[in-house]
Amino acid sequence: MQVTTIALIGGIYSNYHALLATLADIDRRGADCAFFLGDLGAFGPHPNRVPELLIERGIAGIQGNYEESLSSGATDCNCGYTDPRDNHYAQISYDYTAENTSDVYKRWMGTLPRAMRLEANGRRILLSHGSPRKINEFLWRSTSPDPFLRRMCDEYEADVIVCTHSGLHWHKRLEDGRHVINAGVIGRPANDGGTNVWYTMLTVGDDIRVEFLPIEYDHGALASEMRAERLPEEFIETIETGWWTTCLEVLPAKERAAGRF
Amino acid sequence: MTTIPHVPMRALDTLWFQVAGTLCNIECTHCFISSSPTNRSHGMLSLADVEARLREARELGVREYYFTGGEPFMNREMIPILAATLKQGPATVLTNGMLLRKSICRELRELIDASEYSLDLRVSLDGFDRESHDAIRGAGVWERAMIGLRNLAEVEINPVITVTEAADGIRSDEGRARFLDLIRSFGFTKPRLKVLPLFRIGAEEKRTRAYADWERIDIMNESDAEVLQCSSCRMVTSKGVYVCPILIETPEARMGSTLAETLRPFPLRYGACHTCWVEGVSCRT
């Protein structure tokens, strides 16, 4: 039986330092292929560097809400927040990213697909950003029960659904052997007090294996650049401490209780 | 003649239970279903009632469950009902906080620790202080709600405080800040606040005014209608399954006896529909 390894890179949020470290790790492990899942910009500095790197390395991927908004000239990120404080910080991120992303990359973002279907060893894999049905839907572990995920796998005719957007990685194997994976993000830490970020390796052979891989990167350099770009101190604190300080109100009870703020 | 827009049923994500019927231990002047100690329009749901709908919900792939009333903790089976629900998915309970005794809070804590899914408590406040809160909710209510919040804090359950627009200045930054400070004063270091508009039906119709004839949705694209919660929710009461948590005193909003019977479009012909539409309301947390 052939075994296929697929590297999945969730939201990058302009963290090109983490992207470089992730790509090096993927190369070292010799993955068969790698895909990005959208939200290339936001939060971090110098938003041209991520699309530049992805294009240069020939990595394929899909649109997130950020790419949809930037390529269509929208005035906000359509992140899906409802709380005023969440929206306040989301707007700072978006305005900075929109202003500092070249038109050529915005146009390229507009050409990215909303979803991708892969097939490995007869398994149908669907890559999405928020969820297969909605680009900015948040799929959290504690609010994505199995019956709901099963319905989604049925509706979208997939054996493996992959998403990102929420920022926290998780994996559920359903009773019928199908899988739903939130690949996490490499843009900011996972609100766990560690400065590392996470990407996902999917191995499809006789069975399906999902590994979440921690990536250490030069977060000090990222923090310095964010300061130089006058990005909010709250964002920098997250990079330096591993705890989320903004865009938290959207977290369900369990995920909120696990963080410091 | 105006055409009435219909909301499609996109997918049943959110299932509500009118778990205490319209029975409540207090009588708020803004209650859109006029819940009170004597209002038996909708009855209590039993554990068996809830379990029957949970079985159906599992087949339909429902994502999350909400419990309201009346006051849900007046239902003596509330803890077993939550235990059954949390085996299947995340749950939220809307409460006035007055019945959150220490023993109940400890049981809630155990449920939270035992489930892989989130349990949220939403506690309603209508003022920053006794005077403003009790003016809406009745004498002595503030005191008991404060005890309930302290009991939650003791077992480290961080509630979402829900405030309606009846609270003075709640839409301003200053008003929000005052509420957030109040929440922090209980020792909740991660204050959570949700603001809801008022519906001009039930008791609220008498407190302020009823909907005017012009307060109706006239034109709408089907894709726009998908932002309305009724495109993805239904409400179970002792009388049947209704379109949403708001319209349970509107007989035409009863869509069937089972969930499956209600998975069809609904005409948005009511004043409350206008509020949801213009305010972008979601009763979800």
Coordinates of C-alpha atoms in Angstrom, one line a residue, chain A residues 83-84 133 137-148 150-151 172 249 251-261, chain B residues 10-13 57-64 88-90 112-113 115-120 158 176 189-193:
Chain A
D83 CA -17.8 41.2 20.2
P84 CA -16.7 44.9 19.9
R133 CA -19.8 25.5 4.0
E137 CA -17.0 29.6 10.5
F138 CA -15.1 28.7 13.6
L139 CA -14.8 25.0 14.2
W140 CA -13.7 24.6 17.9
R141 CA -13.2 21.2 19.4
S142 CA -15.6 21.7 22.3
T143 CA -18.5 22.9 20.0
S144 CA -18.1 20.5 17.1
P145 CA -19.8 17.4 18.2
D146 CA -19.5 14.1 16.2
P147 CA -23.1 14.1 14.8
F148 CA -22.5 17.6 13.4
R150 CA -20.7 13.5 10.4
R151 CA -23.3 15.6 8.7
K172 CA -11.5 13.9 15.7
E249 CA -14.4 36.6 23.1
L251 CA -13.8 31.3 22.3
P252 CA -16.3 28.7 23.7
A253 CA -16.3 28.1 27.5
K254 CA -13.8 25.2 27.5
E255 CA -11.2 26.9 25.2
R256 CA -11.6 30.2 27.0
A257 CA -11.0 28.5 30.4
A258 CA -7.8 26.9 29.1
G259 CA -6.1 30.3 28.3
R260 CA -4.7 32.9 30.7
F261 CA -7.0 35.8 29.5
Chain B
R10 CA -30.2 26.1 5.8
A11 CA -29.1 23.4 8.3
L12 CA -30.4 22.7 11.8
D13 CA -27.3 23.7 13.8
A57 CA -31.1 15.9 16.7
R58 CA -28.3 13.4 16.7
E59 CA -29.5 12.0 13.4
L60 CA -29.9 15.5 11.9
G61 CA -26.4 16.5 13.0
V62 CA -27.3 19.3 15.3
R63 CA -24.3 21.3 16.5
E64 CA -25.4 22.9 19.8
Q88 CA -24.0 14.6 22.6
G89 CA -22.8 18.2 22.2
P90 CA -22.2 21.6 23.7
I112 CA -18.2 20.6 32.9
D113 CA -15.3 18.5 34.0
S115 CA -17.8 16.5 29.2
E116 CA -15.6 17.0 26.1
Y117 CA -18.1 19.7 25.1
S118 CA -18.5 23.2 26.4
L119 CA -21.2 24.2 28.9
D120 CA -22.0 27.9 29.2
N158 CA -17.1 31.9 34.1
R176 CA -19.9 48.2 28.6
T189 CA -10.7 37.6 35.4
K190 CA -12.0 36.9 31.9
P191 CA -15.3 38.9 31.9
R192 CA -17.7 37.9 29.1
L193 CA -20.6 40.1 28.1

